[in-house]
Tab-separated table of C-alpha atoms in Angstrom:
chain	number	residue	atom	x	y	z
B	975	MET	CA	-37.393	-52.287	-95.532
B	976	ARG	CA	-37.960	-55.989	-96.177
B	977	PHE	CA	-41.249	-55.046	-97.814
B	978	LEU	CA	-39.479	-52.624	-100.158
B	979	LEU	CA	-36.729	-55.085	-101.038
B	980	LEU	CA	-39.293	-57.777	-101.772
B	981	SER	CA	-41.198	-55.367	-103.988
B	982	LEU	CA	-38.009	-54.501	-105.845
B	983	MET	CA	-37.067	-58.143	-106.401
B	984	LEU	CA	-40.536	-58.913	-107.695
B	985	GLY	CA	-40.377	-55.928	-110.002
B	986	LEU	CA	-37.003	-56.938	-111.371
B	987	SER	CA	-38.219	-60.455	-111.980
B	988	GLY	CA	-41.175	-59.205	-113.983
B	989	CYS	CA	-43.774	-60.408	-111.493
B	990	ALA	CA	-46.339	-57.633	-111.913
B	991	PRO	CA	-49.149	-59.726	-110.357
B	992	ALA	CA	-47.074	-60.444	-107.236
B	993	LEU	CA	-45.933	-56.828	-106.953
B	994	GLY	CA	-49.525	-55.692	-107.378
B	995	ARG	CA	-50.623	-58.032	-104.623
B	996	ILE	CA	-48.101	-56.508	-102.229
B	997	MET	CA	-49.383	-53.000	-103.038
B	998	VAL	CA	-52.831	-53.839	-101.692
B	999	THR	CA	-52.103	-56.373	-98.945
B	1000	ALA	CA	-53.400	-54.937	-95.675
B	1001	PRO	CA	-50.682	-54.415	-93.042
B	1002	ASN	CA	-52.527	-56.608	-90.556
B	1003	GLN	CA	-52.290	-59.541	-92.958
B	1004	LEU	CA	-48.597	-59.560	-92.098
B	1005	ASN	CA	-49.484	-59.437	-88.388
B	1006	PRO	CA	-52.724	-61.413	-87.975
B	1007	PHE	CA	-52.873	-60.798	-84.224
B	1008	ALA	CA	-52.886	-57.005	-84.549
B	1009	SER	CA	-56.667	-56.640	-84.748
B	1010	ASP	CA	-57.581	-59.273	-82.161
B	1011	THR	CA	-57.511	-57.135	-79.033
B	1012	SER	CA	-58.913	-53.811	-77.892
B	1013	LEU	CA	-57.270	-51.460	-75.451
B	1014	PRO	CA	-58.144	-52.217	-71.821
B	1015	PRO	CA	-59.933	-49.413	-69.938
B	1016	SER	CA	-56.756	-48.483	-68.063
B	1017	ALA	CA	-54.829	-47.968	-71.304
B	1018	ARG	CA	-57.685	-45.973	-72.821
B	1019	GLN	CA	-57.684	-43.715	-69.778
B	1020	VAL	CA	-53.950	-43.086	-70.060
B	1021	LEU	CA	-54.324	-42.243	-73.763
B	1022	GLY	CA	-57.316	-40.004	-73.121
B	1023	VAL	CA	-59.784	-42.170	-75.052
B	1024	ASP	CA	-63.308	-41.888	-73.636
B	1025	GLN	CA	-64.953	-44.663	-75.678
B	1026	GLN	CA	-63.781	-47.467	-77.920
B	1027	PHE	CA	-65.879	-49.905	-79.938
B	1028	HIS	CA	-65.933	-51.789	-83.230
B	1029	VAL	CA	-68.191	-51.200	-86.233
B	1030	ASN	CA	-68.898	-53.902	-88.804
B	1031	VAL	CA	-68.610	-52.599	-92.362
B	1032	GLY	CA	-68.650	-53.953	-95.884
B	1033	PRO	CA	-68.898	-55.774	-98.142
B	1034	PRO	CA	-66.176	-56.878	-98.190
B	1035	ASP	CA	-66.621	-57.518	-94.500
B	1036	ALA	CA	-64.371	-55.885	-91.920
B	1037	SER	CA	-64.598	-54.697	-88.331
B	1038	LEU	CA	-63.237	-51.209	-87.703
B	1039	CYS	CA	-61.964	-49.975	-84.359
B	1040	VAL	CA	-63.404	-46.577	-83.401
B	1041	SER	CA	-62.116	-44.398	-80.550
B	1042	VAL	CA	-63.840	-41.275	-79.231
B	1043	ILE	CA	-62.216	-38.347	-77.434
B	1044	GLU	CA	-64.584	-35.810	-75.911
B	1045	PRO	CA	-63.950	-32.053	-75.788
B	1046	THR	CA	-61.890	-31.022	-72.815
B	1047	GLN	CA	-63.319	-27.581	-72.046
B	1048	ARG	CA	-67.029	-27.891	-72.812
B	1049	LYS	CA	-69.846	-30.315	-72.099
B	1050	THR	CA	-71.435	-30.062	-75.549
B	1051	PRO	CA	-69.160	-30.436	-78.598
B	1052	CYS	CA	-69.286	-27.611	-81.128
B	1053	GLY	CA	-68.900	-30.211	-83.857
B	1054	THR	CA	-67.589	-33.696	-84.594
B	1055	VAL	CA	-64.397	-34.474	-86.518
B	1056	LEU	CA	-63.318	-37.850	-87.871
B	1057	VAL	CA	-59.537	-38.352	-87.717
B	1058	LEU	CA	-57.903	-40.723	-90.223
B	1059	HIS	CA	-54.316	-42.013	-90.181
B	1060	GLY	CA	-51.864	-42.839	-92.959
B	1061	ILE	CA	-50.925	-46.138	-94.568
B	1062	TRP	CA	-49.117	-48.711	-92.403
B	1063	ASN	CA	-50.049	-46.749	-89.275
B	1064	SER	CA	-53.012	-46.645	-86.901
B	1065	SER	CA	-55.186	-44.200	-85.006
B	1066	VAL	CA	-52.669	-44.208	-82.138
B	1067	TRP	CA	-50.441	-42.035	-84.326
B	1068	MET	CA	-53.269	-39.495	-84.592
B	1069	LEU	CA	-53.905	-39.057	-80.869
B	1070	PRO	CA	-52.097	-35.667	-80.683
B	1071	THR	CA	-54.255	-34.359	-83.539
B	1072	ALA	CA	-57.413	-35.726	-81.935
B	1073	ARG	CA	-56.520	-34.110	-78.619
B	1074	MET	CA	-55.796	-30.790	-80.345
B	1075	LEU	CA	-59.276	-30.854	-81.881
B	1076	ALA	CA	-60.839	-31.876	-78.568
B	1077	ASP	CA	-59.105	-28.930	-76.906
B	1078	ALA	CA	-60.734	-26.720	-79.563
B	1079	GLY	CA	-64.172	-27.993	-78.545
B	1080	PHE	CA	-64.743	-30.794	-81.055
B	1081	ARG	CA	-65.586	-34.423	-80.417
B	1082	SER	CA	-62.764	-36.348	-82.096
B	1083	VAL	CA	-63.491	-39.757	-83.591
B	1084	LEU	CA	-60.440	-41.806	-84.560
B	1085	VAL	CA	-60.836	-44.796	-86.854
B	1086	ASP	CA	-58.391	-47.580	-87.645
B	1087	LEU	CA	-58.852	-47.999	-91.398
B	1088	ARG	CA	-59.507	-51.517	-92.663
B	1089	GLY	CA	-56.480	-53.738	-92.307
B	1090	HIS	CA	-54.741	-51.325	-89.906
B	1091	GLY	CA	-54.367	-51.137	-86.138
B	1092	GLN	CA	-57.169	-52.949	-84.351
B	1093	SER	CA	-59.339	-53.235	-87.473
B	1094	SER	CA	-59.725	-56.310	-89.640
B	1095	GLY	CA	-59.730	-56.416	-93.433
B	1096	ASP	CA	-57.695	-58.087	-96.140
B	1097	TRP	CA	-57.092	-55.499	-98.857
B	1098	LEU	CA	-56.303	-51.821	-99.406
B	1099	THR	CA	-58.067	-49.832	-102.130
B	1100	TYR	CA	-56.401	-46.406	-101.798
B	1101	GLY	CA	-59.520	-44.592	-100.673
B	1102	ILE	CA	-62.353	-46.289	-102.552
B	1103	GLN	CA	-63.559	-48.931	-100.099
B	1104	GLU	CA	-62.083	-47.073	-97.138
B	1105	SER	CA	-64.370	-44.096	-97.747
B	1106	LYS	CA	-67.400	-46.382	-97.969
B	1107	ASP	CA	-66.329	-47.956	-94.680
B	1108	ILE	CA	-66.149	-44.574	-92.958
B	1109	SER	CA	-69.578	-43.654	-94.298
B	1110	GLN	CA	-70.901	-46.763	-92.558
B	1111	VAL	CA	-69.054	-45.735	-89.404
B	1112	ILE	CA	-70.903	-42.405	-89.556
B	1113	ASN	CA	-74.185	-44.334	-89.690
B	1114	GLU	CA	-73.231	-46.099	-86.470
B	1115	LEU	CA	-72.069	-42.868	-84.841
B	1116	GLU	CA	-75.449	-41.345	-85.607
B	1117	ARG	CA	-77.196	-44.394	-84.193
B	1118	ARG	CA	-75.186	-43.960	-80.995
B	1119	ARG	CA	-75.900	-40.199	-81.032
B	1120	LEU	CA	-72.212	-39.426	-81.232
B	1121	VAL	CA	-72.442	-36.997	-84.147
B	1122	GLN	CA	-72.872	-33.693	-82.339
B	1123	GLY	CA	-73.081	-30.580	-84.484
B	1124	PRO	CA	-71.650	-30.368	-88.014
B	1125	LEU	CA	-69.354	-33.181	-89.161
B	1126	GLY	CA	-65.850	-32.766	-90.523
B	1127	VAL	CA	-62.954	-35.059	-91.370
B	1128	TYR	CA	-59.192	-34.684	-90.916
B	1129	GLY	CA	-56.791	-37.047	-92.637
B	1130	ILE	CA	-53.098	-37.316	-93.332
B	1131	SER	CA	-51.472	-38.957	-96.369
B	1132	TYR	CA	-53.493	-42.125	-97.130
B	1133	GLY	CA	-56.096	-40.888	-94.656
B	1134	ALA	CA	-56.159	-37.478	-96.360
B	1135	THR	CA	-56.987	-39.010	-99.722
B	1136	THR	CA	-59.598	-41.215	-98.051
B	1137	SER	CA	-61.083	-38.060	-96.488
B	1138	ILE	CA	-61.530	-36.486	-99.910
B	1139	HIS	CA	-63.118	-39.663	-101.254
B	1140	LEU	CA	-65.447	-39.696	-98.248
B	1141	ALA	CA	-66.567	-36.120	-98.866
B	1142	GLY	CA	-67.215	-37.061	-102.484
B	1143	ILE	CA	-69.705	-39.789	-101.567
B	1144	ASP	CA	-71.216	-38.550	-98.290
B	1145	ASP	CA	-72.800	-35.109	-98.077
B	1146	ARG	CA	-72.864	-35.298	-94.287
B	1147	ILE	CA	-69.226	-34.175	-94.414
B	1148	GLN	CA	-69.227	-30.389	-94.154
B	1149	ALA	CA	-65.497	-29.636	-93.979
B	1150	VAL	CA	-62.271	-31.457	-94.852
B	1151	VAL	CA	-58.655	-30.990	-93.835
B	1152	ALA	CA	-56.365	-33.083	-96.047
B	1153	VAL	CA	-52.695	-33.084	-95.021
B	1154	ALA	CA	-50.211	-34.375	-97.621
B	1155	PRO	CA	-52.791	-36.184	-99.786
B	1156	PHE	CA	-51.974	-38.010	-103.001
B	1157	SER	CA	-54.121	-37.212	-106.008
B	1158	ALA	CA	-54.263	-40.670	-107.577
B	1159	MET	CA	-52.906	-44.163	-106.951
B	1160	ARG	CA	-51.407	-44.383	-110.441
B	1161	ASP	CA	-49.277	-41.313	-109.784
B	1162	VAL	CA	-48.223	-41.901	-106.199
B	1163	VAL	CA	-46.943	-45.453	-106.742
B	1164	PRO	CA	-44.093	-44.344	-109.078
B	1165	ASP	CA	-43.389	-41.288	-106.903
B	1166	TYR	CA	-43.103	-43.374	-103.755
B	1167	SER	CA	-40.993	-46.015	-105.501
B	1168	ARG	CA	-38.480	-43.462	-106.797
B	1169	THR	CA	-38.108	-41.897	-103.359
B	1170	VAL	CA	-37.656	-44.976	-101.204
B	1171	LEU	CA	-35.581	-46.800	-103.829
B	1172	PRO	CA	-33.411	-44.216	-105.649
B	1173	GLY	CA	-32.558	-45.331	-109.164
B	1174	VAL	CA	-35.466	-47.764	-109.322
B	1175	GLU	CA	-36.701	-46.084	-112.524
B	1176	ARG	CA	-33.634	-47.543	-114.265
B	1177	LEU	CA	-34.619	-51.027	-113.106
B	1178	ILE	CA	-38.414	-50.983	-113.170
B	1179	SER	CA	-40.166	-48.983	-115.861
B	1180	ASP	CA	-43.242	-46.867	-115.207
B	1181	ASN	CA	-45.119	-49.157	-117.579
B	1182	HIS	CA	-44.260	-52.130	-115.400
B	1183	LEU	CA	-45.368	-50.273	-112.282
B	1184	GLN	CA	-48.664	-49.468	-113.973
B	1185	GLU	CA	-49.077	-53.147	-114.848
B	1186	ALA	CA	-48.593	-53.884	-111.157
B	1187	VAL	CA	-51.226	-51.272	-110.289
B	1188	ASP	CA	-53.624	-53.016	-112.682
B	1189	ALA	CA	-52.836	-56.307	-110.978
B	1190	SER	CA	-53.443	-54.756	-107.560
B	1191	GLY	CA	-56.949	-53.826	-108.645
B	1192	GLU	CA	-57.617	-57.386	-109.747
B	1193	ASN	CA	-56.365	-58.711	-106.405
B	1194	ALA	CA	-58.456	-56.334	-104.299
B	1195	SER	CA	-61.461	-56.167	-106.664
B	1196	PHE	CA	-61.378	-52.446	-107.394
B	1197	ASP	CA	-60.612	-50.173	-110.325
B	1198	PRO	CA	-57.377	-48.235	-109.651
B	1199	ASP	CA	-58.556	-45.510	-112.012
B	1200	GLN	CA	-61.434	-44.828	-109.613
B	1201	SER	CA	-58.981	-44.208	-106.775
B	1202	SER	CA	-58.343	-40.732	-108.141
B	1203	ALA	CA	-59.181	-38.103	-105.548
B	1204	LEU	CA	-59.278	-35.591	-108.407
B	1205	LYS	CA	-62.721	-36.901	-109.279
B	1206	ALA	CA	-63.862	-37.088	-105.665
B	1207	ILE	CA	-62.966	-33.480	-104.825
B	1208	GLN	CA	-65.164	-32.326	-107.703
B	1209	GLN	CA	-68.120	-34.252	-106.296
B	1210	THR	CA	-68.294	-32.566	-102.899
B	1211	ASP	CA	-69.665	-29.219	-101.812
B	1212	ALA	CA	-67.651	-29.374	-98.594
B	1213	PRO	CA	-64.786	-26.872	-98.324
B	1214	VAL	CA	-61.450	-28.685	-98.470
B	1215	LEU	CA	-58.249	-27.382	-96.902
B	1216	ILE	CA	-55.198	-28.990	-98.514
B	1217	ILE	CA	-51.948	-28.692	-96.559
B	1218	HIS	CA	-48.684	-29.941	-98.058
B	1219	GLY	CA	-44.972	-29.623	-97.384
B	1220	THR	CA	-42.819	-28.050	-100.083
B	1221	ASP	CA	-40.080	-30.640	-99.469
B	1222	ASP	CA	-42.300	-33.729	-99.547
B	1223	TRP	CA	-40.478	-36.356	-101.597
B	1224	LEU	CA	-42.767	-39.290	-100.809
B	1225	VAL	CA	-45.873	-37.490	-102.052
B	1226	PRO	CA	-44.557	-34.555	-104.104
B	1227	PRO	CA	-46.341	-31.184	-103.812
B	1228	TYR	CA	-47.796	-31.424	-107.315
B	1229	HIS	CA	-50.393	-33.831	-105.908
B	1230	ALA	CA	-51.770	-31.046	-103.691
B	1231	LEU	CA	-51.656	-28.513	-106.520
B	1232	ARG	CA	-53.582	-30.829	-108.844
B	1233	LEU	CA	-56.251	-31.401	-106.213
B	1234	HIS	CA	-56.661	-27.675	-105.635
B	1235	GLU	CA	-56.825	-26.980	-109.366
B	1236	ALA	CA	-59.512	-29.653	-109.754
B	1237	ALA	CA	-61.809	-27.704	-107.400
B	1238	PRO	CA	-60.379	-24.197	-106.944
B	1239	LYS	CA	-63.615	-22.659	-105.671
B	1240	ARG	CA	-64.157	-25.287	-102.980
B	1241	SER	CA	-60.592	-25.754	-101.795
B	1242	LYS	CA	-57.744	-23.818	-100.270
B	1243	LEU	CA	-54.102	-24.804	-100.678
B	1244	VAL	CA	-51.489	-24.095	-98.024
B	1245	PHE	CA	-47.839	-25.028	-98.525
B	1246	ILE	CA	-45.630	-25.389	-95.448
B	1247	PRO	CA	-42.059	-24.336	-96.399
B	1248	LYS	CA	-39.094	-26.655	-95.874
B	1249	THR	CA	-41.336	-29.472	-94.694
B	1250	GLY	CA	-41.373	-33.100	-95.800
B	1251	HIS	CA	-43.861	-35.933	-95.447
B	1252	ILE	CA	-42.728	-37.032	-91.995
B	1253	LYS	CA	-42.164	-33.559	-90.575
B	1254	ILE	CA	-45.643	-32.375	-91.561
B	1255	TRP	CA	-47.069	-35.367	-89.701
B	1256	PHE	CA	-45.321	-34.457	-86.432
B	1257	ASP	CA	-45.932	-30.733	-87.030
B	1258	PRO	CA	-43.169	-29.456	-84.694
B	1259	SER	CA	-44.028	-25.806	-85.374
B	1260	GLY	CA	-47.742	-26.337	-84.750
B	1261	GLU	CA	-48.537	-24.593	-88.040
B	1262	VAL	CA	-50.624	-27.467	-89.390
B	1263	ALA	CA	-52.633	-27.576	-86.165
B	1264	VAL	CA	-53.401	-23.852	-86.355
B	1265	HIS	CA	-54.605	-24.088	-89.957
B	1266	ALA	CA	-56.724	-27.163	-89.219
B	1267	ARG	CA	-58.266	-25.761	-86.054
B	1268	ASN	CA	-59.138	-22.480	-87.759
B	1269	TRP	CA	-60.622	-24.277	-90.757
B	1270	PHE	CA	-62.942	-26.408	-88.669
B	1271	THR	CA	-63.848	-23.453	-86.458
B	1272	ARG	CA	-64.743	-21.463	-89.556
B	1273	TRP	CA	-66.853	-24.114	-91.268
B	1274	LEU	CA	-68.250	-26.231	-88.435
B	1275	THR	CA	-69.091	-23.564	-85.857
B	1276	GLN	CA	-70.579	-20.094	-85.724
B	1277	GLU	CA	-67.438	-18.769	-84.103
B	1278	SER	CA	-64.696	-16.851	-85.884
B	1279	PRO	CA	-61.170	-18.282	-85.747
B	1280	PRO	CA	-58.775	-16.323	-83.533
B	1281	THR	CA	-56.364	-15.744	-86.419
B	1282	LYS	CA	-56.887	-15.313	-90.125
B	1283	ASN	CA	-56.533	-18.625	-92.026
């Protein structure tokens, strides 16, 4: 909340550069001790993590924390799935998803994105640098012989958009599940602002928000226009499952529709009724899990999913 109030005050005062800087400041910059420690073996065992290590990526340089969860019912994984979290979160939030995939026979690989969780990094780039980072993580996974079978990626929100960017630059990705993705940074910033700060459009114009987005790119050395997942989804041959809640106010459903329309032959769109951005994350009905599991089973294995997806 303090972050949002600070953003609002900066916007009202006309400080587009300062507001832009906040948009791309990595969460761990506000908590510099967050990335200093790894989980002890006892904690990893409790959480069901079989391996944990760091991978150096960049430039710009960062060290990403990687956690591996092995399949529970088979010795040899039927495939490998990267699991990516949302903004201001960490891979710990994705443990239930990783375990669900492990129960389905996949090796799950969770990654703390740069500047999150136990990973270092100074700036956020809304999918551009993050996808390059994950591609380097895949290199290390291959070196360690941890990519078993076909490779897929599951992401939610910020991680979902990063997943699409990753598929657009790395043809080793053979299937994507993107839950509640945003289509472009320039669109999601106003959407998010209007939701968390009702009435903000009367105080901060869209033009001013776009000036702040421009400033964010200058701060983090990236082009915000290139953060559009609409371009990335057209550059991959991997099948992409897009799952979105009909009642998502933080990232409105039109983002999912635009992504599907950008690549209708290579994507499938599933709307979950009466579901918002937070509810789809926790997936109380298990509907998201069923769709995701069936999608990866269909595209990463020779098996047929138990139910039609």
